[in-house]
PDB file of C-alpha atoms in Angstrom:
ATOM      1  CA  UNK A 239      30.345  -3.031  10.517  1.00 85.00           C
ATOM      2  CA  UNK A 240      27.362  -5.423   9.909  1.00 96.00           C
ATOM      3  CA  UNK A 241      26.180  -7.407   6.766  1.00 98.00           C
ATOM      4  CA  UNK A 242      22.514  -6.779   5.545  1.00 98.00           C
ATOM      5  CA  UNK A 243      20.431  -9.017   3.179  1.00 98.00           C
ATOM      6  CA  UNK A 244      17.934  -6.367   2.008  1.00 97.00           C
ATOM      7  CA  UNK A 245      14.946  -8.435  -0.015  1.00 97.00           C
ATOM      8  CA  UNK A 246      12.526  -6.940  -1.844  1.00 93.00           C
ATOM      9  CA  UNK A 247      10.906  -6.927  -5.198  1.00 88.00           C
ATOM     10  CA  UNK A 248      11.019  -3.014  -6.091  1.00 84.00           C
ATOM     11  CA  UNK A 249      14.349  -2.062  -7.256  1.00 87.00           C
ATOM     12  CA  UNK A 250      13.602   1.465  -5.995  1.00 85.00           C
ATOM     13  CA  UNK A 251      12.748   0.020  -2.854  1.00 87.00           C
ATOM     14  CA  UNK A 252      15.549  -1.457  -3.178  1.00 91.00           C
ATOM     15  CA  UNK A 253      17.772   1.859  -3.478  1.00 89.00           C
ATOM     16  CA  UNK A 254      16.035   3.895  -1.299  1.00 88.00           C
ATOM     17  CA  UNK A 255      16.772   1.275   1.388  1.00 93.00           C
ATOM     18  CA  UNK A 256      20.269   0.719   0.303  1.00 94.00           C
ATOM     19  CA  UNK A 257      20.452   4.639   0.752  1.00 92.00           C
ATOM     20  CA  UNK A 258      19.858   4.822   3.735  1.00 94.00           C
ATOM     21  CA  UNK A 259      21.138   2.274   5.292  1.00 96.00           C
ATOM     22  CA  UNK A 260      24.841   3.710   3.310  1.00 96.00           C
ATOM     23  CA  UNK A 261      24.276   7.352   5.170  1.00 95.00           C
ATOM     24  CA  UNK A 262      23.653   6.158   8.960  1.00 96.00           C
ATOM     25  CA  UNK A 263      26.936   3.442   7.486  1.00 96.00           C
ATOM     26  CA  UNK A 264      26.310  -0.128   6.767  1.00 97.00           C
ATOM     27  CA  UNK A 265      27.832  -0.555   3.316  1.00 95.00           C
ATOM     28  CA  UNK A 266      28.532  -3.962   3.468  1.00 97.00           C
ATOM     29  CA  UNK A 267      25.259  -4.856   1.670  1.00 98.00           C
ATOM     30  CA  UNK A 268      23.315  -7.498  -0.109  1.00 98.00           C
ATOM     31  CA  UNK A 269      20.448  -7.321  -1.523  1.00 97.00           C
ATOM     32  CA  UNK A 270      18.370  -9.871  -3.575  1.00 97.00           C
ATOM     33  CA  UNK A 271      14.929  -9.816  -5.373  1.00 94.00           C
ATOM     34  CA  UNK A 272      12.457 -12.294  -4.228  1.00 94.00           C
ATOM     35  CA  UNK A 273      12.487 -15.223  -1.379  1.00 96.00           C
ATOM     36  CA  UNK A 274      14.154 -17.847  -3.530  1.00 97.00           C
ATOM     37  CA  UNK A 275      16.960 -15.552  -4.001  1.00 97.00           C
ATOM     38  CA  UNK A 276      17.795 -14.742  -1.159  1.00 98.00           C
ATOM     39  CA  UNK A 277      17.924 -17.646  -0.003  1.00 98.00           C
ATOM     40  CA  UNK A 278      20.978 -18.467  -1.740  1.00 97.00           C
ATOM     41  CA  UNK A 279      22.336 -15.270  -0.997  1.00 97.00           C
ATOM     42  CA  UNK A 280      21.702 -15.745   2.678  1.00 98.00           C
ATOM     43  CA  UNK A 281      23.792 -19.277   2.476  1.00 97.00           C
ATOM     44  CA  UNK A 282      26.485 -16.985  -0.134  1.00 97.00           C
ATOM     45  CA  UNK A 283      27.238 -14.702   2.307  1.00 97.00           C
ATOM     46  CA  UNK A 284      25.852 -14.763   5.685  1.00 97.00           C
ATOM     47  CA  UNK A 285      24.527 -11.499   6.532  1.00 98.00           C
ATOM     48  CA  UNK A 286      23.700 -10.450  10.438  1.00 98.00           C
ATOM     49  CA  UNK A 287      20.569  -9.015   9.676  1.00 98.00           C
ATOM     50  CA  UNK A 288      18.121  -9.671   6.783  1.00 98.00           C
ATOM     51  CA  UNK A 289      15.198  -7.359   5.834  1.00 97.00           C
ATOM     52  CA  UNK A 290      12.224  -9.089   4.365  1.00 96.00           C
ATOM     53  CA  UNK A 291       9.260  -7.412   2.291  1.00 92.00           C
ATOM     54  CA  UNK A 292       6.483  -9.511   2.024  1.00 88.00           C
ATOM     55  CA  UNK A 293       5.068  -9.514  -0.741  1.00 82.00           C
ATOM     56  CA  UNK A 294       7.366 -10.694  -3.664  1.00 86.00           C
ATOM     57  CA  UNK A 295       6.516 -13.105  -6.926  1.00 85.00           C
ATOM     58  CA  UNK A 296       8.119 -16.654  -6.830  1.00 90.00           C
ATOM     59  CA  UNK A 297       8.347 -16.723  -2.791  1.00 92.00           C
ATOM     60  CA  UNK A 298       7.233 -14.476  -0.516  1.00 89.00           C
ATOM     61  CA  UNK A 299       8.129 -12.987   2.838  1.00 92.00           C
ATOM     62  CA  UNK A 300       6.027 -15.426   4.729  1.00 91.00           C
ATOM     63  CA  UNK A 301       7.634 -18.440   3.002  1.00 94.00           C
ATOM     64  CA  UNK A 302      11.290 -16.877   2.497  1.00 96.00           C
ATOM     65  CA  UNK A 303      11.245 -16.915   6.629  1.00 97.00           C
ATOM     66  CA  UNK A 304      10.788 -19.973   7.550  1.00 96.00           C
ATOM     67  CA  UNK A 305      13.172 -21.264   5.183  1.00 97.00           C
ATOM     68  CA  UNK A 306      16.078 -18.654   6.660  1.00 97.00           C
ATOM     69  CA  UNK A 307      14.929 -20.369   9.713  1.00 97.00           C
ATOM     70  CA  UNK A 308      14.624 -23.619   9.237  1.00 97.00           C
ATOM     71  CA  UNK A 309      18.516 -23.259   7.393  1.00 97.00           C
ATOM     72  CA  UNK A 310      19.453 -21.092  10.087  1.00 97.00           C
ATOM     73  CA  UNK A 311      16.880 -20.074  13.313  1.00 96.00           C
ATOM     74  CA  UNK A 312      19.469 -18.028  14.377  1.00 96.00           C
ATOM     75  CA  UNK A 313      18.813 -15.637  11.139  1.00 97.00           C
ATOM     76  CA  UNK A 314      17.934 -12.198  12.859  1.00 97.00           C
ATOM     77  CA  UNK A 315      14.864 -11.274  10.323  1.00 97.00           C
ATOM     78  CA  UNK A 316      13.094  -8.143  10.202  1.00 97.00           C
ATOM     79  CA  UNK A 317       9.847  -8.449   8.387  1.00 94.00           C
ATOM     80  CA  UNK A 318       8.908  -4.879   6.006  1.00 89.00           C
ATOM     81  CA  UNK A 319       5.613  -4.272   5.117  1.00 82.00           C
ATOM     82  CA  UNK A 320       2.549  -1.442   4.215  1.00 80.00           C
ATOM     83  CA  UNK A 321       0.342  -4.102   5.288  1.00 74.00           C
ATOM     84  CA  UNK A 322       0.325  -3.451   8.860  1.00 69.00           C
ATOM     85  CA  UNK A 323      -2.863  -4.863   9.838  1.00 72.00           C
ATOM     86  CA  UNK A 324      -2.266  -6.382  13.939  1.00 74.00           C
ATOM     87  CA  UNK A 325      -3.693 -10.111  12.555  1.00 76.00           C
ATOM     88  CA  UNK A 326      -0.645  -9.307  10.054  1.00 77.00           C
ATOM     89  CA  UNK A 327       2.558  -9.039  12.561  1.00 82.00           C
ATOM     90  CA  UNK A 328       0.933 -11.417  14.812  1.00 85.00           C
ATOM     91  CA  UNK A 329       1.644 -14.090  12.215  1.00 87.00           C
ATOM     92  CA  UNK A 330       4.963 -12.806  11.925  1.00 89.00           C
ATOM     93  CA  UNK A 331       6.111 -12.949  14.903  1.00 92.00           C
ATOM     94  CA  UNK A 332       4.873 -16.119  15.160  1.00 93.00           C
ATOM     95  CA  UNK A 333       6.850 -17.168  13.046  1.00 93.00           C
ATOM     96  CA  UNK A 334      10.282 -16.472  14.291  1.00 95.00           C
ATOM     97  CA  UNK A 335      10.496 -12.988  13.249  1.00 96.00           C
ATOM     98  CA  UNK A 336      11.771 -10.501  15.038  1.00 95.00           C
ATOM     99  CA  UNK A 337      10.977  -7.059  14.210  1.00 92.00           C
ATOM    100  CA  UNK A 338       8.144  -5.607  12.054  1.00 88.00           C
ATOM    101  CA  UNK A 339       8.147  -2.429  10.160  1.00 89.00           C
ATOM    102  CA  UNK A 340       5.878  -0.829   8.121  1.00 84.00           C
ATOM    103  CA  UNK A 341       5.804   0.957   5.562  1.00 85.00           C
ATOM    104  CA  UNK A 342       6.866   4.294   4.312  1.00 83.00           C
ATOM    105  CA  UNK A 343       9.585   3.988   7.751  1.00 80.00           C
ATOM    106  CA  UNK A 344      10.460   6.429   9.118  1.00 82.00           C
ATOM    107  CA  UNK A 345      15.093   6.717   8.439  1.00 88.00           C
ATOM    108  CA  UNK A 346      15.755   7.032  11.774  1.00 91.00           C
ATOM    109  CA  UNK A 347      12.986   4.334  13.392  1.00 90.00           C
ATOM    110  CA  UNK A 348      14.591   2.124  11.033  1.00 93.00           C
ATOM    111  CA  UNK A 349      17.630   2.265  12.160  1.00 96.00           C
ATOM    112  CA  UNK A 350      17.694   2.467  15.846  1.00 95.00           C
ATOM    113  CA  UNK A 351      15.014  -0.901  15.149  1.00 95.00           C
ATOM    114  CA  UNK A 352      18.439  -3.187  13.347  1.00 96.00           C
ATOM    115  CA  UNK A 353      20.832  -1.789  15.921  1.00 96.00           C
ATOM    116  CA  UNK A 354      18.859  -2.557  18.830  1.00 95.00           C
ATOM    117  CA  UNK A 355      18.758  -5.958  16.443  1.00 95.00           C
ATOM    118  CA  UNK A 356      22.117  -6.429  16.381  1.00 95.00           C
ATOM    119  CA  UNK A 357      22.911  -4.912  19.735  1.00 93.00           C
ATOM    120  CA  UNK A 358      20.493  -8.404  20.487  1.00 85.00           C
TER     121      UNK A 358
ATOM    122  CA  UNK B 175       1.561  10.872 -24.805  1.00 41.00           C
ATOM    123  CA  UNK B 176       0.498   8.163 -22.436  1.00 52.00           C
ATOM    124  CA  UNK B 177       4.219   6.834 -20.717  1.00 60.00           C
ATOM    125  CA  UNK B 178       3.991   3.367 -19.562  1.00 61.00           C
ATOM    126  CA  UNK B 179       6.175   2.769 -16.769  1.00 64.00           C
ATOM    127  CA  UNK B 180       5.626  -1.005 -16.388  1.00 57.00           C
ATOM    128  CA  UNK B 181       8.558  -2.948 -15.252  1.00 60.00           C
ATOM    129  CA  UNK B 182      10.719   0.086 -14.971  1.00 79.00           C
ATOM    130  CA  UNK B 183      12.205   1.415 -11.418  1.00 85.00           C
ATOM    131  CA  UNK B 184       9.211   4.009 -12.077  1.00 87.00           C
ATOM    132  CA  UNK B 185       6.965   1.430 -12.414  1.00 87.00           C
ATOM    133  CA  UNK B 186       8.878   0.395  -9.114  1.00 87.00           C
ATOM    134  CA  UNK B 187       8.203   3.438  -7.378  1.00 90.00           C
ATOM    135  CA  UNK B 188       4.866   3.426  -8.267  1.00 90.00           C
ATOM    136  CA  UNK B 189       3.981   0.414  -7.941  1.00 89.00           C
ATOM    137  CA  UNK B 190       5.357   1.438  -3.750  1.00 90.00           C
ATOM    138  CA  UNK B 191       3.554   4.281  -3.302  1.00 91.00           C
ATOM    139  CA  UNK B 192       0.274   2.402  -4.218  1.00 92.00           C
ATOM    140  CA  UNK B 193       1.090  -0.300  -1.691  1.00 91.00           C
ATOM    141  CA  UNK B 194       2.480   2.263   1.258  1.00 92.00           C
ATOM    142  CA  UNK B 195      -0.755   4.279   0.927  1.00 93.00           C
ATOM    143  CA  UNK B 196      -4.165   1.260   0.237  1.00 93.00           C
ATOM    144  CA  UNK B 197      -1.766  -0.859   2.768  1.00 91.00           C
ATOM    145  CA  UNK B 198      -1.967   2.247   5.308  1.00 92.00           C
ATOM    146  CA  UNK B 199      -5.934   2.637   4.295  1.00 93.00           C
ATOM    147  CA  UNK B 200      -6.696  -0.653   5.393  1.00 92.00           C
ATOM    148  CA  UNK B 201      -4.222  -0.486   8.419  1.00 90.00           C
ATOM    149  CA  UNK B 202      -6.773   2.157   9.819  1.00 90.00           C
ATOM    150  CA  UNK B 203      -9.513   0.487   8.361  1.00 90.00           C
ATOM    151  CA  UNK B 204      -9.188  -2.549  10.494  1.00 90.00           C
ATOM    152  CA  UNK B 205      -7.935  -0.746  13.337  1.00 87.00           C
ATOM    153  CA  UNK B 206     -11.067   1.324  13.247  1.00 86.00           C
ATOM    154  CA  UNK B 207     -13.596  -1.676  13.377  1.00 86.00           C
ATOM    155  CA  UNK B 208     -11.189  -4.025  14.991  1.00 85.00           C
ATOM    156  CA  UNK B 209     -11.836  -6.113  11.846  1.00 88.00           C
ATOM    157  CA  UNK B 210      -9.477  -7.882   9.305  1.00 91.00           C
ATOM    158  CA  UNK B 211      -9.233  -7.361   6.040  1.00 92.00           C
ATOM    159  CA  UNK B 212      -8.235  -9.380   2.734  1.00 91.00           C
ATOM    160  CA  UNK B 213      -6.734  -7.230   0.395  1.00 90.00           C
ATOM    161  CA  UNK B 214      -5.122  -8.277  -2.828  1.00 89.00           C
ATOM    162  CA  UNK B 215      -1.962  -6.575  -5.150  1.00 86.00           C
ATOM    163  CA  UNK B 216      -3.337  -3.092  -5.450  1.00 88.00           C
ATOM    164  CA  UNK B 217      -3.640  -3.291  -9.263  1.00 91.00           C
ATOM    165  CA  UNK B 218      -0.840   0.476 -10.550  1.00 90.00           C
ATOM    166  CA  UNK B 219      -1.997   1.455 -14.245  1.00 90.00           C
ATOM    167  CA  UNK B 220      -1.225   4.712 -16.194  1.00 91.00           C
ATOM    168  CA  UNK B 221      -4.545   5.372 -18.228  1.00 92.00           C
ATOM    169  CA  UNK B 222      -7.135   7.263 -19.833  1.00 92.00           C
ATOM    170  CA  UNK B 223      -9.614   8.466 -17.100  1.00 92.00           C
ATOM    171  CA  UNK B 224     -12.280   7.306 -18.812  1.00 91.00           C
ATOM    172  CA  UNK B 225     -10.911   3.918 -18.897  1.00 92.00           C
ATOM    173  CA  UNK B 226     -11.694   2.946 -15.085  1.00 93.00           C
ATOM    174  CA  UNK B 227     -15.296   2.229 -16.125  1.00 91.00           C
ATOM    175  CA  UNK B 228     -13.995  -0.470 -18.593  1.00 90.00           C
ATOM    176  CA  UNK B 229     -11.749  -1.708 -15.471  1.00 92.00           C
ATOM    177  CA  UNK B 230     -14.535  -2.377 -12.703  1.00 90.00           C
ATOM    178  CA  UNK B 231     -16.423  -4.662 -12.983  1.00 84.00           C
ATOM    179  CA  UNK B 232     -20.282  -4.476 -11.907  1.00 83.00           C
ATOM    180  CA  UNK B 233     -20.623  -1.005 -12.852  1.00 87.00           C
ATOM    181  CA  UNK B 234     -24.386  -2.268 -12.137  1.00 90.00           C
ATOM    182  CA  UNK B 235     -23.731  -2.901  -9.220  1.00 92.00           C
ATOM    183  CA  UNK B 236     -25.070  -0.747  -6.049  1.00 93.00           C
ATOM    184  CA  UNK B 237     -22.637   0.566  -3.603  1.00 94.00           C
ATOM    185  CA  UNK B 238     -21.587   2.860  -1.293  1.00 93.00           C
ATOM    186  CA  UNK B 239     -19.196   5.689  -2.206  1.00 94.00           C
ATOM    187  CA  UNK B 240     -16.765   8.050  -0.228  1.00 94.00           C
ATOM    188  CA  UNK B 241     -14.930  11.021  -2.627  1.00 93.00           C
ATOM    189  CA  UNK B 242     -11.889  12.660  -1.541  1.00 92.00           C
ATOM    190  CA  UNK B 243     -10.263  14.911  -3.343  1.00 92.00           C
ATOM    191  CA  UNK B 244      -6.392  14.592  -2.530  1.00 92.00           C
ATOM    192  CA  UNK B 245      -4.784  18.048  -2.700  1.00 91.00           C
ATOM    193  CA  UNK B 246      -1.180  20.403  -2.869  1.00 92.00           C
ATOM    194  CA  UNK B 247       1.811  18.792  -4.671  1.00 92.00           C
ATOM    195  CA  UNK B 248      -0.413  15.773  -5.289  1.00 93.00           C
ATOM    196  CA  UNK B 249      -3.461  16.743  -6.444  1.00 94.00           C
ATOM    197  CA  UNK B 250      -6.003  13.395  -7.431  1.00 94.00           C
ATOM    198  CA  UNK B 251      -8.767  11.315  -6.126  1.00 94.00           C
ATOM    199  CA  UNK B 252      -9.069   9.025  -2.911  1.00 94.00           C
ATOM    200  CA  UNK B 253     -12.479   6.791  -4.382  1.00 95.00           C
ATOM    201  CA  UNK B 254     -13.564   3.950  -1.165  1.00 95.00           C
ATOM    202  CA  UNK B 255     -16.348   1.929  -2.761  1.00 96.00           C
ATOM    203  CA  UNK B 256     -17.903  -0.113  -0.864  1.00 95.00           C
ATOM    204  CA  UNK B 257     -20.104  -3.023  -1.459  1.00 94.00           C
ATOM    205  CA  UNK B 258     -23.924  -2.817   0.674  1.00 93.00           C
ATOM    206  CA  UNK B 259     -23.463  -6.006   3.307  1.00 93.00           C
ATOM    207  CA  UNK B 260     -19.798  -4.288   4.148  1.00 93.00           C
ATOM    208  CA  UNK B 261     -21.105  -0.419   4.549  1.00 92.00           C
ATOM    209  CA  UNK B 262     -23.977  -2.065   7.093  1.00 90.00           C
ATOM    210  CA  UNK B 263     -21.498  -3.717   9.048  1.00 90.00           C
ATOM    211  CA  UNK B 264     -19.340  -1.183   8.441  1.00 90.00           C
ATOM    212  CA  UNK B 265     -21.357   0.703  10.446  1.00 88.00           C
ATOM    213  CA  UNK B 266     -22.619  -1.538  12.882  1.00 86.00           C
ATOM    214  CA  UNK B 267     -19.175  -2.186  13.832  1.00 84.00           C
ATOM    215  CA  UNK B 268     -18.901   1.923  14.369  1.00 81.00           C
ATOM    216  CA  UNK B 269     -21.817   1.175  17.556  1.00 79.00           C
ATOM    217  CA  UNK B 270     -24.314   1.969  15.372  1.00 77.00           C
ATOM    218  CA  UNK B 271     -26.843  -0.370  14.794  1.00 75.00           C
ATOM    219  CA  UNK B 272     -28.809  -2.247  11.562  1.00 75.00           C
ATOM    220  CA  UNK B 273     -27.743   0.636   8.936  1.00 67.00           C
ATOM    221  CA  UNK B 274     -31.565  -1.577   7.087  1.00 72.00           C
ATOM    222  CA  UNK B 275     -31.939   0.210   4.045  1.00 75.00           C
ATOM    223  CA  UNK B 276     -27.963   1.248   2.905  1.00 76.00           C
ATOM    224  CA  UNK B 277     -29.715   4.262   0.055  1.00 75.00           C
ATOM    225  CA  UNK B 278     -32.032   5.566   2.157  1.00 77.00           C
ATOM    226  CA  UNK B 279     -29.451   5.718   5.309  1.00 78.00           C
ATOM    227  CA  UNK B 280     -30.004   8.199   8.547  1.00 81.00           C
ATOM    228  CA  UNK B 281     -27.949  10.836   8.400  1.00 81.00           C
ATOM    229  CA  UNK B 282     -25.655   9.616  12.018  1.00 82.00           C
ATOM    230  CA  UNK B 283     -24.905   6.937   9.654  1.00 84.00           C
ATOM    231  CA  UNK B 284     -24.154   8.767   6.901  1.00 83.00           C
ATOM    232  CA  UNK B 285     -21.939  10.506   9.170  1.00 85.00           C
ATOM    233  CA  UNK B 286     -20.243   7.294  10.826  1.00 84.00           C
ATOM    234  CA  UNK B 287     -19.469   5.795   6.541  1.00 88.00           C
ATOM    235  CA  UNK B 288     -17.516   9.646   5.786  1.00 88.00           C
ATOM    236  CA  UNK B 289     -15.853   9.449   9.019  1.00 85.00           C
ATOM    237  CA  UNK B 290     -15.211   5.773   7.125  1.00 89.00           C
ATOM    238  CA  UNK B 291     -13.645   7.028   4.374  1.00 89.00           C
ATOM    239  CA  UNK B 292     -11.971  10.315   6.040  1.00 87.00           C
ATOM    240  CA  UNK B 293      -9.805   7.869   8.296  1.00 90.00           C
ATOM    241  CA  UNK B 294      -8.655   5.576   6.036  1.00 91.00           C
ATOM    242  CA  UNK B 295      -8.242   8.187   3.025  1.00 91.00           C
ATOM    243  CA  UNK B 296      -5.754  10.236   5.596  1.00 89.00           C
ATOM    244  CA  UNK B 297      -4.194   7.674   6.620  1.00 90.00           C
ATOM    245  CA  UNK B 298      -3.291   6.801   2.937  1.00 93.00           C
ATOM    246  CA  UNK B 299      -2.236  10.453   2.014  1.00 90.00           C
ATOM    247  CA  UNK B 300      -0.224  10.452   5.801  1.00 90.00           C
ATOM    248  CA  UNK B 301       1.587   7.747   4.327  1.00 91.00           C
ATOM    249  CA  UNK B 302       2.880   8.541   0.946  1.00 92.00           C
ATOM    250  CA  UNK B 303       3.189  12.072   2.678  1.00 90.00           C
ATOM    251  CA  UNK B 304       5.371  10.801   5.085  1.00 89.00           C
ATOM    252  CA  UNK B 305       7.029   8.273   2.739  1.00 90.00           C
ATOM    253  CA  UNK B 306       8.017  10.814  -0.036  1.00 91.00           C
ATOM    254  CA  UNK B 307       8.287  14.395   1.531  1.00 89.00           C
ATOM    255  CA  UNK B 308       5.393  15.426  -0.180  1.00 91.00           C
ATOM    256  CA  UNK B 309       2.854  17.643   0.334  1.00 89.00           C
ATOM    257  CA  UNK B 310      -0.997  16.270   0.632  1.00 89.00           C
ATOM    258  CA  UNK B 311      -4.126  17.725   2.167  1.00 86.00           C
ATOM    259  CA  UNK B 312      -7.707  16.585   1.354  1.00 88.00           C
ATOM    260  CA  UNK B 313     -11.367  17.728   1.040  1.00 88.00           C
ATOM    261  CA  UNK B 314     -14.428  17.143   3.032  1.00 86.00           C
ATOM    262  CA  UNK B 315     -15.797  14.050   1.318  1.00 88.00           C
ATOM    263  CA  UNK B 316     -19.086  13.138  -0.219  1.00 90.00           C
ATOM    264  CA  UNK B 317     -20.851   9.997  -0.081  1.00 90.00           C
ATOM    265  CA  UNK B 318     -22.983   8.703  -2.184  1.00 91.00           C
ATOM    266  CA  UNK B 319     -25.801   5.461  -3.282  1.00 91.00           C
ATOM    267  CA  UNK B 320     -26.268   4.340  -6.345  1.00 92.00           C
ATOM    268  CA  UNK B 321     -24.855   2.359  -8.825  1.00 93.00           C
ATOM    269  CA  UNK B 322     -21.291   2.076  -9.351  1.00 93.00           C
ATOM    270  CA  UNK B 323     -20.803   3.525 -12.793  1.00 92.00           C
ATOM    271  CA  UNK B 324     -23.123   5.993 -11.569  1.00 92.00           C
ATOM    272  CA  UNK B 325     -21.563   7.113  -8.584  1.00 92.00           C
ATOM    273  CA  UNK B 326     -17.694   7.263 -10.253  1.00 92.00           C
ATOM    274  CA  UNK B 327     -18.999   9.316 -12.651  1.00 91.00           C
ATOM    275  CA  UNK B 328     -18.555  13.069 -11.479  1.00 88.00           C
ATOM    276  CA  UNK B 329     -15.570  12.342 -10.202  1.00 89.00           C
ATOM    277  CA  UNK B 330     -13.975  10.372 -12.807  1.00 90.00           C
ATOM    278  CA  UNK B 331     -14.830  12.811 -15.483  1.00 86.00           C
ATOM    279  CA  UNK B 332     -13.476  16.343 -14.331  1.00 87.00           C
ATOM    280  CA  UNK B 333     -10.150  14.441 -14.652  1.00 86.00           C
ATOM    281  CA  UNK B 334     -11.657  14.543 -18.259  1.00 80.00           C
ATOM    282  CA  UNK B 335     -11.334  18.662 -18.085  1.00 82.00           C
ATOM    283  CA  UNK B 336      -7.735  18.445 -18.353  1.00 81.00           C
ATOM    284  CA  UNK B 337      -5.652  16.214 -18.752  1.00 84.00           C
ATOM    285  CA  UNK B 338      -7.071  13.168 -18.756  1.00 90.00           C
ATOM    286  CA  UNK B 339      -4.371  10.874 -18.030  1.00 91.00           C
ATOM    287  CA  UNK B 340      -4.139   9.350 -14.618  1.00 93.00           C
ATOM    288  CA  UNK B 341      -2.706   6.536 -12.579  1.00 93.00           C
ATOM    289  CA  UNK B 342      -4.706   4.520 -11.783  1.00 94.00           C
ATOM    290  CA  UNK B 343      -4.729   3.068  -8.304  1.00 94.00           C
ATOM    291  CA  UNK B 344      -6.911  -0.293  -7.028  1.00 95.00           C
ATOM    292  CA  UNK B 345      -6.883  -1.946  -4.044  1.00 94.00           C
ATOM    293  CA  UNK B 346      -9.477  -4.608  -3.852  1.00 95.00           C
ATOM    294  CA  UNK B 347     -10.864  -5.951  -0.189  1.00 96.00           C
ATOM    295  CA  UNK B 348     -13.087  -7.926   2.102  1.00 96.00           C
ATOM    296  CA  UNK B 349     -14.095  -8.921   4.938  1.00 94.00           C
ATOM    297  CA  UNK B 350     -11.769 -11.830   6.460  1.00 92.00           C
ATOM    298  CA  UNK B 351     -13.956 -13.549   8.303  1.00 92.00           C
ATOM    299  CA  UNK B 352     -16.763 -12.742   5.358  1.00 94.00           C
ATOM    300  CA  UNK B 353     -15.841 -12.246   2.443  1.00 95.00           C
ATOM    301  CA  UNK B 354     -19.427 -11.539   0.770  1.00 95.00           C
ATOM    302  CA  UNK B 355     -18.160  -8.292   2.284  1.00 95.00           C
ATOM    303  CA  UNK B 356     -16.066  -6.908  -0.190  1.00 95.00           C
ATOM    304  CA  UNK B 357     -15.032  -3.192  -1.255  1.00 96.00           C
ATOM    305  CA  UNK B 358     -12.526  -1.600  -3.822  1.00 96.00           C
ATOM    306  CA  UNK B 359     -10.485   1.928  -2.625  1.00 95.00           C
ATOM    307  CA  UNK B 360      -9.178   3.694  -6.219  1.00 95.00           C
ATOM    308  CA  UNK B 361      -6.293   5.916  -6.081  1.00 94.00           C
ATOM    309  CA  UNK B 362      -6.440   8.170  -8.675  1.00 95.00           C
ATOM    310  CA  UNK B 363      -3.230  10.987  -8.492  1.00 94.00           C
ATOM    311  CA  UNK B 364      -3.381  13.700 -11.663  1.00 94.00           C
ATOM    312  CA  UNK B 365       0.051  13.229 -14.618  1.00 92.00           C
ATOM    313  CA  UNK B 366       1.260  16.366 -13.157  1.00 92.00           C
ATOM    314  CA  UNK B 367       1.406  14.645  -9.990  1.00 93.00           C
ATOM    315  CA  UNK B 368       3.239  11.309 -11.608  1.00 92.00           C
ATOM    316  CA  UNK B 369       6.108  13.398 -12.762  1.00 91.00           C
ATOM    317  CA  UNK B 370       6.875  15.468  -9.644  1.00 92.00           C
ATOM    318  CA  UNK B 371       6.733  12.119  -7.937  1.00 91.00           C
ATOM    319  CA  UNK B 372       9.777  11.083 -10.664  1.00 89.00           C
ATOM    320  CA  UNK B 373      10.814  14.132  -9.948  1.00 89.00           C
ATOM    321  CA  UNK B 374      11.256  14.016  -6.449  1.00 88.00           C
ATOM    322  CA  UNK B 375      12.493  10.168  -6.408  1.00 86.00           C
ATOM    323  CA  UNK B 376      14.776  11.063  -9.874  1.00 80.00           C
ATOM    324  CA  UNK B 377      18.440  10.277  -7.808  1.00 76.00           C
ATOM    325  CA  UNK B 378      16.613   6.485  -6.773  1.00 77.00           C
ATOM    326  CA  UNK B 379      15.585   5.366  -9.539  1.00 73.00           C
ATOM    327  CA  UNK B 380      18.605   4.720 -11.795  1.00 68.00           C
TER     328      UNK B 380
END
């Protein structure tokens, strides 16, 4: 089973996402509370996929995405946010994100999105 | 006694619900008007309803307000406040031409403004309801054009009739192409609804 890095500054949200992933059989999970920690954990744990929140302290999701892709141009990153205006989505995809999930996410759609990216 | 959830997992949960509600409401507004909006990070805190007036700057400034009551598992109020330039711009974006004097807008433009409130509120509560699995309904919106303090008096003081403690979710936004066109979104659930949310998400709050 793939290793997934969950990046979100809200413990609550990490708990919700972890629960969705565990229910789908993903148990190899790593968590980070901001972009700085996410980059450290990405380098240490080499996850197969990253679920990345956008609004975070210290380093936001957009900057984190750029840093991750600088380090590993093959990194698979799915952005997760409530702000789903077309302009934001286009900016993230242009920056190299694989997908963009707008909260609230439906558990089964989220898993399908993850599986699609893992198989790509 | 007022509860203080700042910094804890319950605070995280309330902030996330606020982000989801406000983010989706603005996504809907963006689709409706084909405009992008700059959004500030929502301010989320448990307060006494009377504090709403002291937290908003420019209480004497003119605003167009749209107020919708939320009912069901989450009770409270959704208030969309548009400054006159933004209100005029939204009316124009909806194909109704220049609104002229915002304090005396034609019935058709007023109806468009109510629809803006309806669609943004609908998107907000649909998102929150989907995320929480809780049942939510809304009343027909009402609108007013007046000073900020006046448009807020009636909806806010209704809270004081029962439990004055509310969850204050405030999201300031402005049109990306013209920051002078701005608005404020207030989502104000009653404390009993906050307690239901805590009960609903108990398993994730450890």
